[in-house]
mmCIF file of C-alpha atoms and ligand atoms in Angstrom:
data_model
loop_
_atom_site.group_PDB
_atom_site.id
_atom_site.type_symbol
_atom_site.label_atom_id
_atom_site.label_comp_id
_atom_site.label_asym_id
_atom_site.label_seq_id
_atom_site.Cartn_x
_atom_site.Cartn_y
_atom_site.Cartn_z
ATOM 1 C CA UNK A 47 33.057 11.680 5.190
ATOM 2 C CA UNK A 48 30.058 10.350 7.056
ATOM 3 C CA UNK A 49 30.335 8.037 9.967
ATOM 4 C CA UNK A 50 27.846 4.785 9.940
ATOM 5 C CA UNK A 51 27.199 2.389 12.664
ATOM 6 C CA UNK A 52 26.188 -0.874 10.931
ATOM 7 C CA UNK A 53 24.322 -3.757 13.149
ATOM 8 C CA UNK A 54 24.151 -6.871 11.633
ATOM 9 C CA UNK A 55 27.389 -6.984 9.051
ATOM 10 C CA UNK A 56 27.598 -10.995 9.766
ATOM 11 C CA UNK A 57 24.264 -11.673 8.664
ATOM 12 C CA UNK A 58 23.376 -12.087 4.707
ATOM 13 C CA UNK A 59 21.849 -8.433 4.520
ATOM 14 C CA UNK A 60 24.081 -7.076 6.691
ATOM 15 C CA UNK A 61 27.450 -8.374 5.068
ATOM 16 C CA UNK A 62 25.974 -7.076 1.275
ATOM 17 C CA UNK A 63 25.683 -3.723 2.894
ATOM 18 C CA UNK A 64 28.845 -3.726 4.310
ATOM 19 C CA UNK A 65 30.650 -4.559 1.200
ATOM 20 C CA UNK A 66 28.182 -1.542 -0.029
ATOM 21 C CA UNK A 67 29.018 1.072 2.148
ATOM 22 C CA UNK A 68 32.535 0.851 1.769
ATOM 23 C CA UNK A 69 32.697 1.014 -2.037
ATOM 24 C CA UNK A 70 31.053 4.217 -1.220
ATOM 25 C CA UNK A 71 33.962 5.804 1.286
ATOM 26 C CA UNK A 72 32.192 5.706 3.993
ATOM 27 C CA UNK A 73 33.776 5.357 7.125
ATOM 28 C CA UNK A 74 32.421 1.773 8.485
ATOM 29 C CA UNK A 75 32.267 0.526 12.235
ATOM 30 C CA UNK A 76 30.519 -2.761 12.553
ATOM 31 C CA UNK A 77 29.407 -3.896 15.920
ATOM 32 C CA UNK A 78 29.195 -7.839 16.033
ATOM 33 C CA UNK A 79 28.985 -10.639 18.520
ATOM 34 C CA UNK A 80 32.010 -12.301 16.709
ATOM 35 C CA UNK A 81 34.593 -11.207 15.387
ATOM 36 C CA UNK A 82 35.739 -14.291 13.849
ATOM 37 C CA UNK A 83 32.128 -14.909 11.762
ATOM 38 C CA UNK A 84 32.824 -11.281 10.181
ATOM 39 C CA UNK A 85 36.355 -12.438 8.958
ATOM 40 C CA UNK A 86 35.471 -15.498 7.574
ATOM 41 C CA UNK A 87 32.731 -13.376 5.308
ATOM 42 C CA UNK A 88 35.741 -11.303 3.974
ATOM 43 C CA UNK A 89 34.242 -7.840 5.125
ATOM 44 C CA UNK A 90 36.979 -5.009 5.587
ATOM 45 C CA UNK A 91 35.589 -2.516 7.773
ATOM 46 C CA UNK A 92 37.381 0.610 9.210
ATOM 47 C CA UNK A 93 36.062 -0.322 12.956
ATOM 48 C CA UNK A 94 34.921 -3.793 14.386
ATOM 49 C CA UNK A 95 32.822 -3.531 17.945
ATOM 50 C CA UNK A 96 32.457 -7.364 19.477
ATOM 51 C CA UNK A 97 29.171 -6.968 21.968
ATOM 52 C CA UNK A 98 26.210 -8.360 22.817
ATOM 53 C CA UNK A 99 23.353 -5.519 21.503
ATOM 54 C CA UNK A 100 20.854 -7.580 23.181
ATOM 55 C CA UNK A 101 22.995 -6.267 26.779
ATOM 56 C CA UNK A 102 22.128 -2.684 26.997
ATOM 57 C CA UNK A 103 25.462 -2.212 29.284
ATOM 58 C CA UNK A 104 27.635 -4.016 26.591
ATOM 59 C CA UNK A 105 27.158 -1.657 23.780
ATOM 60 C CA UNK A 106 27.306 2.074 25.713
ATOM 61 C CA UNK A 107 29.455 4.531 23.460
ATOM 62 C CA UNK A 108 28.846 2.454 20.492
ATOM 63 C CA UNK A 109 27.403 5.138 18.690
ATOM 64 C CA UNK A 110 29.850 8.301 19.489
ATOM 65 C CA UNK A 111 31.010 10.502 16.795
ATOM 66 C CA UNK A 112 28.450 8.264 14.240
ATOM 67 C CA UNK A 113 26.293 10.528 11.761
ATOM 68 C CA UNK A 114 24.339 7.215 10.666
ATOM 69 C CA UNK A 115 23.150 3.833 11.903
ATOM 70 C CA UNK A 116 21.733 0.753 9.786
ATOM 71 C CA UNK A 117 20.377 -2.009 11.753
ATOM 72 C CA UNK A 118 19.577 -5.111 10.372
ATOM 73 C CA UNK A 119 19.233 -6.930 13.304
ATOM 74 C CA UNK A 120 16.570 -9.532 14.050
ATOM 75 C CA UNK A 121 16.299 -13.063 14.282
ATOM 76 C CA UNK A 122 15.791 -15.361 11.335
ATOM 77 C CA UNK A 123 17.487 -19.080 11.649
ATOM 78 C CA UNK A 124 19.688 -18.375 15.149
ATOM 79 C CA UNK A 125 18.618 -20.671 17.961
ATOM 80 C CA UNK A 126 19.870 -18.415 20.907
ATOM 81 C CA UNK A 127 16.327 -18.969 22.920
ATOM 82 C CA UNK A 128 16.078 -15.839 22.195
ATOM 83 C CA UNK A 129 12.399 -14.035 21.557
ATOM 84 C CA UNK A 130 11.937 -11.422 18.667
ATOM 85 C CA UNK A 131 11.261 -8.871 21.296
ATOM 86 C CA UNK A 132 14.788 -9.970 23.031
ATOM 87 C CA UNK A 133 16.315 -9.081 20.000
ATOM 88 C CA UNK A 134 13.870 -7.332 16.859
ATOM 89 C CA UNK A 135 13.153 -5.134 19.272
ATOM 90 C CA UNK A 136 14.707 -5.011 22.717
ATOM 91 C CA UNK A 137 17.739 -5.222 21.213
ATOM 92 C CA UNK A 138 16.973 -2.654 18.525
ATOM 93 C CA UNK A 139 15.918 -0.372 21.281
ATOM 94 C CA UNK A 140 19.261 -0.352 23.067
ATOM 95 C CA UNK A 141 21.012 0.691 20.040
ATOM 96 C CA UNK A 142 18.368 3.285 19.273
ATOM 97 C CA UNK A 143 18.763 4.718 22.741
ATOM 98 C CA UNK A 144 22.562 5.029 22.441
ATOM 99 C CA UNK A 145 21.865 6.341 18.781
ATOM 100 C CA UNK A 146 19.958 9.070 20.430
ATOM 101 C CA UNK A 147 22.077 9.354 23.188
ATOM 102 C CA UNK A 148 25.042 10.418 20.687
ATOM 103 C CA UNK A 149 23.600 12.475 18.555
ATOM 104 C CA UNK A 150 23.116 10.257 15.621
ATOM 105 C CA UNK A 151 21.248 12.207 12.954
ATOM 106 C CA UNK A 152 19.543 9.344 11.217
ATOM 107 C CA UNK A 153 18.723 5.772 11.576
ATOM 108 C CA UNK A 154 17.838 3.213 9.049
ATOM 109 C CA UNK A 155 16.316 0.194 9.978
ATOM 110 C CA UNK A 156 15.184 -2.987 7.586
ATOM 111 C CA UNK A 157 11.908 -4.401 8.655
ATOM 112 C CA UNK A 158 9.656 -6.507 6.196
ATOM 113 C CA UNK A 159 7.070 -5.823 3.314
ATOM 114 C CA UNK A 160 3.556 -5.178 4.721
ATOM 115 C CA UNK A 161 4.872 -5.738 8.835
ATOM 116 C CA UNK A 162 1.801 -3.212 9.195
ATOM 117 C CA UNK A 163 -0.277 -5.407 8.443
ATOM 118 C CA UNK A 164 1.460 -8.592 9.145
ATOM 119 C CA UNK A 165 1.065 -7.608 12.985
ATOM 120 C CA UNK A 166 -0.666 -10.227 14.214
ATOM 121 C CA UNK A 167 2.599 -12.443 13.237
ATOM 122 C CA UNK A 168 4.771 -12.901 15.924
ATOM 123 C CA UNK A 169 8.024 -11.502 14.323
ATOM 124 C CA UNK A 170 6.242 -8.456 12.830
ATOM 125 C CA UNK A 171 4.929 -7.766 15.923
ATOM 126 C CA UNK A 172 8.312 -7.099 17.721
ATOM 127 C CA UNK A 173 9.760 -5.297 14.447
ATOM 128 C CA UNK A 174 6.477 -3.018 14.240
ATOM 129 C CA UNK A 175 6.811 -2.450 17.865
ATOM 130 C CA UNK A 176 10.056 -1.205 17.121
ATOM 131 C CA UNK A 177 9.119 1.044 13.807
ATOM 132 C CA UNK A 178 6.855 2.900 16.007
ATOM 133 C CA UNK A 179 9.048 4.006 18.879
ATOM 134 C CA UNK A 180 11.869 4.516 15.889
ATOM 135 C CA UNK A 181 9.406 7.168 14.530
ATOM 136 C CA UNK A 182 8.847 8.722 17.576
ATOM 137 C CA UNK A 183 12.342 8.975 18.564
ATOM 138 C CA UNK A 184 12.638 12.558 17.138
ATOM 139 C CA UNK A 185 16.085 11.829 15.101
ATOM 140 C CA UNK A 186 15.465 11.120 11.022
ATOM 141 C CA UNK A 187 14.502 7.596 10.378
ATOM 142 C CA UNK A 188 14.349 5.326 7.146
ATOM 143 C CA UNK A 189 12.143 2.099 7.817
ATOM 144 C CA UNK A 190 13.207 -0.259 4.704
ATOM 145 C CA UNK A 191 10.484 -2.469 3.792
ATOM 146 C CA UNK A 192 11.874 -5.538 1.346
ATOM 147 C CA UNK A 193 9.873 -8.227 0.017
ATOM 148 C CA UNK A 194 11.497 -12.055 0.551
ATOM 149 C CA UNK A 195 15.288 -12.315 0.540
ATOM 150 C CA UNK A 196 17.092 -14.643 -2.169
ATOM 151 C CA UNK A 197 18.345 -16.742 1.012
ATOM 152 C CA UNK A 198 14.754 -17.468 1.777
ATOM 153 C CA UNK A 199 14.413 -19.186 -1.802
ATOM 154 C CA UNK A 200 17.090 -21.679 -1.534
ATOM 155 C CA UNK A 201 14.796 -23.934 -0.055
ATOM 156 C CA UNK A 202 12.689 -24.685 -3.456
ATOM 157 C CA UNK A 203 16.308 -25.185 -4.759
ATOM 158 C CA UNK A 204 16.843 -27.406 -2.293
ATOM 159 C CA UNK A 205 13.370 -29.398 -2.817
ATOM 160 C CA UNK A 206 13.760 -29.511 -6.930
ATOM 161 C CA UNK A 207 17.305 -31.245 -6.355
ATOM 162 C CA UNK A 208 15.574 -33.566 -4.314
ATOM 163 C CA UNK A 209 13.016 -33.944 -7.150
ATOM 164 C CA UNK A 210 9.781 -32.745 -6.157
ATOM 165 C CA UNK A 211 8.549 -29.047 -4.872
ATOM 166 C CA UNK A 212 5.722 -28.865 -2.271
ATOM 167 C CA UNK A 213 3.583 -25.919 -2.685
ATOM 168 C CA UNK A 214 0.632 -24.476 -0.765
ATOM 169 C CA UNK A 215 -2.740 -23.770 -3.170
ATOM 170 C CA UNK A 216 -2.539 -23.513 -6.481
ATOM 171 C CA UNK A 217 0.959 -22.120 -6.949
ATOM 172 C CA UNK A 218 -0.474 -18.629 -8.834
ATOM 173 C CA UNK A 219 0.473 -16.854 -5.840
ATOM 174 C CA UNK A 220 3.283 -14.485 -7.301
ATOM 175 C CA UNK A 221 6.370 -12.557 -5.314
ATOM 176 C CA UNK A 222 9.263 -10.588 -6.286
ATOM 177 C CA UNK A 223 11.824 -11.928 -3.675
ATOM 178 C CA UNK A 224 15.169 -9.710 -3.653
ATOM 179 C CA UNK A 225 18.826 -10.350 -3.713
ATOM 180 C CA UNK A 226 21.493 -8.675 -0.770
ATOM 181 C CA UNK A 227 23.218 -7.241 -3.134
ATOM 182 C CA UNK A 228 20.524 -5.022 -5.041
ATOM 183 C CA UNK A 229 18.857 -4.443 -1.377
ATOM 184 C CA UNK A 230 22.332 -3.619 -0.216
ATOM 185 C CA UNK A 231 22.232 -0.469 -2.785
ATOM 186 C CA UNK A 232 18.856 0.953 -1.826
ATOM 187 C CA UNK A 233 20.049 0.973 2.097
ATOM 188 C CA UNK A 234 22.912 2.432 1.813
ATOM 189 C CA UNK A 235 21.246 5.045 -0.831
ATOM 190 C CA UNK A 236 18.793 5.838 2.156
ATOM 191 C CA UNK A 237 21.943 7.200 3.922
ATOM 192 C CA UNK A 238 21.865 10.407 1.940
ATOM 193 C CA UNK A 239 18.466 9.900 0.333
ATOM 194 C CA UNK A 240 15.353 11.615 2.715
ATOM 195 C CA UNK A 241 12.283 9.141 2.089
ATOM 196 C CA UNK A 242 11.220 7.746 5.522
ATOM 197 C CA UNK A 243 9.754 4.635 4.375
ATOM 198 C CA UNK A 244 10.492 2.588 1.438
ATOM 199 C CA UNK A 245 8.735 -1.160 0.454
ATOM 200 C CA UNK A 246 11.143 -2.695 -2.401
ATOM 201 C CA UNK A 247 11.258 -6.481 -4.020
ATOM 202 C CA UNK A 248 13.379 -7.778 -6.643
ATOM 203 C CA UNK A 249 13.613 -7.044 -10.460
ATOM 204 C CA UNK A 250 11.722 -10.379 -11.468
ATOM 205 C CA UNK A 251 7.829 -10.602 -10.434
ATOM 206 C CA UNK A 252 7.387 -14.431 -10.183
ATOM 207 C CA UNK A 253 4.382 -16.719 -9.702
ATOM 208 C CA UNK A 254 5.557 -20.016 -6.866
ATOM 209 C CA UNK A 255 4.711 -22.217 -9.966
ATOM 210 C CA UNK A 256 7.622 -20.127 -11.855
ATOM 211 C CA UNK A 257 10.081 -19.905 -9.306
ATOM 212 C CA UNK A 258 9.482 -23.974 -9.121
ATOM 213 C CA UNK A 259 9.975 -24.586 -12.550
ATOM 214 C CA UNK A 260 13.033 -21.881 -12.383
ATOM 215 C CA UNK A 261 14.618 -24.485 -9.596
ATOM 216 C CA UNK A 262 13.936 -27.353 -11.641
ATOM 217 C CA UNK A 263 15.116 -25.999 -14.826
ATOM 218 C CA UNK A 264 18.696 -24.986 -12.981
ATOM 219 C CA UNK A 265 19.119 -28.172 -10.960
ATOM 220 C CA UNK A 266 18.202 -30.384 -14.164
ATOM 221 C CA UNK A 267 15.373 -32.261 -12.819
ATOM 222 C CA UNK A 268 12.310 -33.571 -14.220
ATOM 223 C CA UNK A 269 9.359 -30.994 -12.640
ATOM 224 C CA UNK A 270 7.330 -32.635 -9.992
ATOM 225 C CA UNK A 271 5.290 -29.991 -8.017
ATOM 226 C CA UNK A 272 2.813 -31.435 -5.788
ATOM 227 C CA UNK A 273 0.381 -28.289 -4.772
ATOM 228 C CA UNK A 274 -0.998 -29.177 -0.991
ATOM 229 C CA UNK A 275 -4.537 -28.073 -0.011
ATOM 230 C CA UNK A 276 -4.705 -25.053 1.760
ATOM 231 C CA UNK A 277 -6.366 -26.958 4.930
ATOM 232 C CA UNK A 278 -3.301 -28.607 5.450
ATOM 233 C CA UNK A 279 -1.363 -25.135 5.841
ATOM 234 C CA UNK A 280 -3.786 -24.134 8.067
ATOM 235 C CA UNK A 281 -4.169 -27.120 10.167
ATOM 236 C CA UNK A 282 -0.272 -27.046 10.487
ATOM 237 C CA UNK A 283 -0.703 -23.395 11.551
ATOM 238 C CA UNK A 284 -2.655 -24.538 14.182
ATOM 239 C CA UNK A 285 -1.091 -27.120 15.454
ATOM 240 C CA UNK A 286 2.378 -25.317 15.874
ATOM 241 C CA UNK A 287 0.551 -22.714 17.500
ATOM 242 C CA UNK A 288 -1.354 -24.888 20.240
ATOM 243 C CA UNK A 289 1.785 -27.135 20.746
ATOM 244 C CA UNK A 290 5.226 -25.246 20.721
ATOM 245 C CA UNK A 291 6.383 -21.804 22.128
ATOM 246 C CA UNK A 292 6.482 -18.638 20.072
ATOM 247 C CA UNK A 293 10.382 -19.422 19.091
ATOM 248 C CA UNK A 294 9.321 -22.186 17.398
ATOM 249 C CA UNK A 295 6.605 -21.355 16.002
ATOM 250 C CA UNK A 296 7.321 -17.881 15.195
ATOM 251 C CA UNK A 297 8.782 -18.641 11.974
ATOM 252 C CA UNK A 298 6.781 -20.899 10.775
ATOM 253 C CA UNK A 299 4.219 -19.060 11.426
ATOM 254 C CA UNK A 300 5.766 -16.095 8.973
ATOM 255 C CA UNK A 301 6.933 -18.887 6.285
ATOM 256 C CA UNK A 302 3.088 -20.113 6.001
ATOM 257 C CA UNK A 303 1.391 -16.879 6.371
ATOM 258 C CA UNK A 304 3.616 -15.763 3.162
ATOM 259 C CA UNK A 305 3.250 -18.375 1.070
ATOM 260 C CA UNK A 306 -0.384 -17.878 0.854
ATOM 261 C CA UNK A 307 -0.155 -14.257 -0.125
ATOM 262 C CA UNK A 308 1.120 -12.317 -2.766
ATOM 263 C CA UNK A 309 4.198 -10.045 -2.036
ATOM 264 C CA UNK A 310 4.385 -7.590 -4.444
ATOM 265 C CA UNK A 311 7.044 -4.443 -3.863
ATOM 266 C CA UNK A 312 7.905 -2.370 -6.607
ATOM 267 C CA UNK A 313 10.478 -3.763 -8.545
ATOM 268 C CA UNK A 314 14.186 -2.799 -8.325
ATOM 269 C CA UNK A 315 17.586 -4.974 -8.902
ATOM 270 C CA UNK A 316 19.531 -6.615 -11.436
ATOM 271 C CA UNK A 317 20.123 -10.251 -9.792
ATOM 272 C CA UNK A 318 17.750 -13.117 -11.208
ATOM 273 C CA UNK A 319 16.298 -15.860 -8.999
ATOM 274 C CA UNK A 320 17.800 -17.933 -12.298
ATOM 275 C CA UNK A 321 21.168 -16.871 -11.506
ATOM 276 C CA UNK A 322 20.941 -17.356 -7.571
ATOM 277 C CA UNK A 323 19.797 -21.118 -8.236
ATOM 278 C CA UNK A 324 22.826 -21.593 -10.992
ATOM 279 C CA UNK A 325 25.297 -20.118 -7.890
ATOM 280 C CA UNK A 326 24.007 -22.552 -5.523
ATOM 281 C CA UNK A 327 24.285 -25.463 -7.793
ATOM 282 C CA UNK A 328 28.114 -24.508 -8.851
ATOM 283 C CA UNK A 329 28.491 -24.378 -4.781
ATOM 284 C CA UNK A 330 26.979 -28.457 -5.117
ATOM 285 C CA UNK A 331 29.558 -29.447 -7.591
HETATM 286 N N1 NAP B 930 14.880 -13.288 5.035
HETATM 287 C C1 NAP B 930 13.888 -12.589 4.479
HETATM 288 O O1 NAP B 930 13.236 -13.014 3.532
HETATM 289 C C2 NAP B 930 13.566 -11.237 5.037
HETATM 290 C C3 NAP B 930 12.655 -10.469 4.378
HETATM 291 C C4 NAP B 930 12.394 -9.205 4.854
HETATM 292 C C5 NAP B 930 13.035 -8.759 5.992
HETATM 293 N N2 NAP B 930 13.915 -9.551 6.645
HETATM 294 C C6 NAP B 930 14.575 -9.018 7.851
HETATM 295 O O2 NAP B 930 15.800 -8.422 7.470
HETATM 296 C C7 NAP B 930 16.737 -8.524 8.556
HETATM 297 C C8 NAP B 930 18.027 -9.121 8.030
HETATM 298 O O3 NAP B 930 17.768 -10.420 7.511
HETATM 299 P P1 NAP B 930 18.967 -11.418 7.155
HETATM 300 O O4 NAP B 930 18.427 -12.443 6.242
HETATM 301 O O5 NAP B 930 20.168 -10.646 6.799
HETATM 302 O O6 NAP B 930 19.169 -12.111 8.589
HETATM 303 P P2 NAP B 930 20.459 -12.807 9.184
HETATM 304 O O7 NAP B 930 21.358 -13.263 8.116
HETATM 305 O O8 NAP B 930 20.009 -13.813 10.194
HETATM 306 O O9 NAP B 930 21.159 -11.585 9.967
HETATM 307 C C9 NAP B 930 20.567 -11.060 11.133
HETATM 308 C C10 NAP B 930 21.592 -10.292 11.938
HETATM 309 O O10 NAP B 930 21.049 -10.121 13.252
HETATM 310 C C11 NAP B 930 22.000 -10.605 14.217
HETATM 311 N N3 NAP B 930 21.379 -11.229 15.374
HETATM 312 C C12 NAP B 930 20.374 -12.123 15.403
HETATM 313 N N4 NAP B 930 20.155 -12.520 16.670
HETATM 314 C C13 NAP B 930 21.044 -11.838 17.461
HETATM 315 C C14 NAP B 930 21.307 -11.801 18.847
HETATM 316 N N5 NAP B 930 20.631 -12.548 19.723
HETATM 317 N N6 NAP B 930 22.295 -10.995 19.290
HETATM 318 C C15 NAP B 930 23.009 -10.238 18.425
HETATM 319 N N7 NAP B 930 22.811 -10.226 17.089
HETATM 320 C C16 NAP B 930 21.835 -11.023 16.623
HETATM 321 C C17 NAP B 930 22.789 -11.652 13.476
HETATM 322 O O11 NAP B 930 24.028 -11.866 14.155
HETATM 323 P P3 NAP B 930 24.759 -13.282 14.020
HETATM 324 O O12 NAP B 930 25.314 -13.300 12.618
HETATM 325 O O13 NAP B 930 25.807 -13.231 15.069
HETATM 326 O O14 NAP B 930 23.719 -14.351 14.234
HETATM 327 C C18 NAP B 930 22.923 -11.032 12.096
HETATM 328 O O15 NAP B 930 23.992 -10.140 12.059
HETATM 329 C C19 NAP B 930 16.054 -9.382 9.623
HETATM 330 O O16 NAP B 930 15.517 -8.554 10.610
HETATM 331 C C20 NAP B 930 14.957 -10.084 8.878
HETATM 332 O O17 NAP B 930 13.856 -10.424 9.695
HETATM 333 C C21 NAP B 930 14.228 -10.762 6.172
#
C-alpha cells in the first residue's frame, strides 16, 4: 500500500483529495496547522501532523517512510501577512527538501492553468518559482495545472442573489472552471499515473454571460448584468498596484487578469456549475 504525504487537507482542494485518496486505500498522513479545522471538515485520515510548513524546523521527519507527496498549499483568502513566496513557495520548498531528504519517489504539486505565462502575476510568480526547482529536484514530479475552482464562482452566485452581476467587457470571455471533487480524481490518479504535467478544467465550457445567467436562473432572479468597460479594470489594476502592498493586491491582481482572458483546459468532470449554484442556495434556505 503506498504511503502519501498530503499538504493542504483543510483547504477546499485539499479536503476533496483527502476524501479521494482514502476511498482508494491509501495510507493517508495529513500535515495541518490545525487539527481542529480538519475535524470539523469530517476527513478521516490514517495520520494527522499539526505544524507550521512555512517553519522549516517544524516539519523535519514529516516525510519518512512516504512513497508520495501532494501539496496543495498556497495562499488564496488567508490573511496571515503572509507573502506567496512565504508560503507558494518557501513553504513548498521546505516540504520538498524533506521530501527529498526521505526518499520520497514522487511529488505532485497543484499550481494554476497557464502560471507559465501568468508570471508576471504576483502569485504565479512564487508557484512558477517553485515548479522549476520541483523539476529540478531529481525525484518524479506531477505539476497539476487546473483551470478556476467552483469556490472561485460563488461570487457571481453571490452577486445574482443580490440582483445584478458585474462583468468586465463584453461577457464572451468563456472558462471551464472545475469542481474539488472531479479535480480531486485526476490528483490522486497522478499518484500512479506517469505524465509530469497536466492542465485540466471542468466538464462544462462556459461563456461569463452563461455562467451569469446560470446564477440567475438558480437563485430565481430577474437577470441584470451590467458589463463594465475594460478601462475601468485596468485603471483598478493600477491603482491597487501603486497604492497597496503585494498581499493585497496580489489577488486582485489574479481575479482581474482572469476575467479578461479565456481559460480553456481540456475538459474533464461530472459536477455542473448548475448544480454548485443549486447547493449553495439549499445552504441559504
Ligand atoms: N481557487 C482557484 O480557482 C484555483 C485555481 C487554480 C489553482 N489554485 C491553487 O490551488 C491550490 C489549492 O487551492 P484551494 O482553493 O484549495 O485553496 P485553500 O482552500 O485556501 O487551501 C490552501 C491550503 O494551503 C494552506 N495554507 C495557506 N496558507 C498557509 C500558511 N501560511 N501556512 C500553512 N498552510 C497554509 C491552507 O491551510 P489553512 O486551511 O490552515 O489555511 C490550506 O490547507 C492553491 O495553491 C491555489 O492557488 C486555485
Amino acid at each position: 500500500m503506498k504511503r502519501i504525504l498530503l499538504a493542504g487537507a483543510t483547504g477546499y482542494l485539499g479536503s476533496y483529495i483527502a476524501k479521494e485518496l482514502q476511498k482508494r486505500d491509501y495510507h493517508v498522513r495529513v500535515i495541518v496547522r490545525s487539527k481542529k479545522k480538519l475535524n470539523e471538515k469530517n476527513i478521516e485520515v490514517n495520520e494527522i501532523l499539526e505544524s507550521e510548513i512555512t517553519q522549516a524546523e517544524s516539519i523535519k521527519g514529516c516525510c519518512d517512510t512516504v512513497d508520495v507527496v501532494i501539496s496543495t498549499i498556497g495562499i488564496t483568502k488567508q490573511k496571515d501577512g503572509l507573502t506567496y513566496m512565504d508560503v507558494d513557495f518557501r513553504a513548498n520548498m521546505n516540504l520538498l527538501q524533506q521530501a527529498k531528504q526521505s526518499g520520497v519517489k514522487k511529488f505532485i504539486y497543484v499550481s494554476v492553468l497557464n502560471g507559465e505565462i501568468l508570471k508576471h502575476l504576483k502569485i504565479c510568480e512564487a508557484k512558477e518559482m517553485f515548479v522549476e526547482q520541483l523539476k529540478k529536484s531529481g525525484l518524479d514530479y506531477c505539476i497539476i495545472r487546473p483551470n478556476g475552482f467552483f469556490s472561485d464562482m460563488s461570487d457571481f452566485y453571490n452577486m445574482a442573489q443580490k440582483g445584478r452581476i458585474y462583468l468586465f467587457g463584453n461577457g464572451e470571455l468563456k472558462g471551464n472552471p472545475i469542481h474539488g471533487e472531479d479535480l480531486a480524481v485526476v490528483c490522486a490518479d497522478s499518484v500512479e499515473k506517469s505524465y509530469e504535467e497536466i492542465e485540466v478544467g471542468g466538464p462544462e465550457t462556459l461563456t461569463q454571460n452563461e455562467i451569469a445567467m446560470t446564477a440567475f436562473k438558480v437563485a430565481g432572479k430577474k437577470p441584470k448584468i451590467t458589463h463594465l468597460p475594460d478601462w475601468i479594470r485596468i485603471s483598478i489594476l493600477k491603482i491597487v498596484k501603486i497604492f497597496t502592498v503585494s498581499k493585497v493586491y496580489g489577488p486582485i491582481e489574479f481575479f482581474l487578469t482572469v476575467m479578461a482572458t479565456d481559460m480553456l483546459a481540456p475538459e474533464y468532470g461530472k459536477h455542473t456549475l448548475d448544480e454548485y449554484f443549486t447547493k449553495l442556495r439549499g445552504m441559504d434556505e
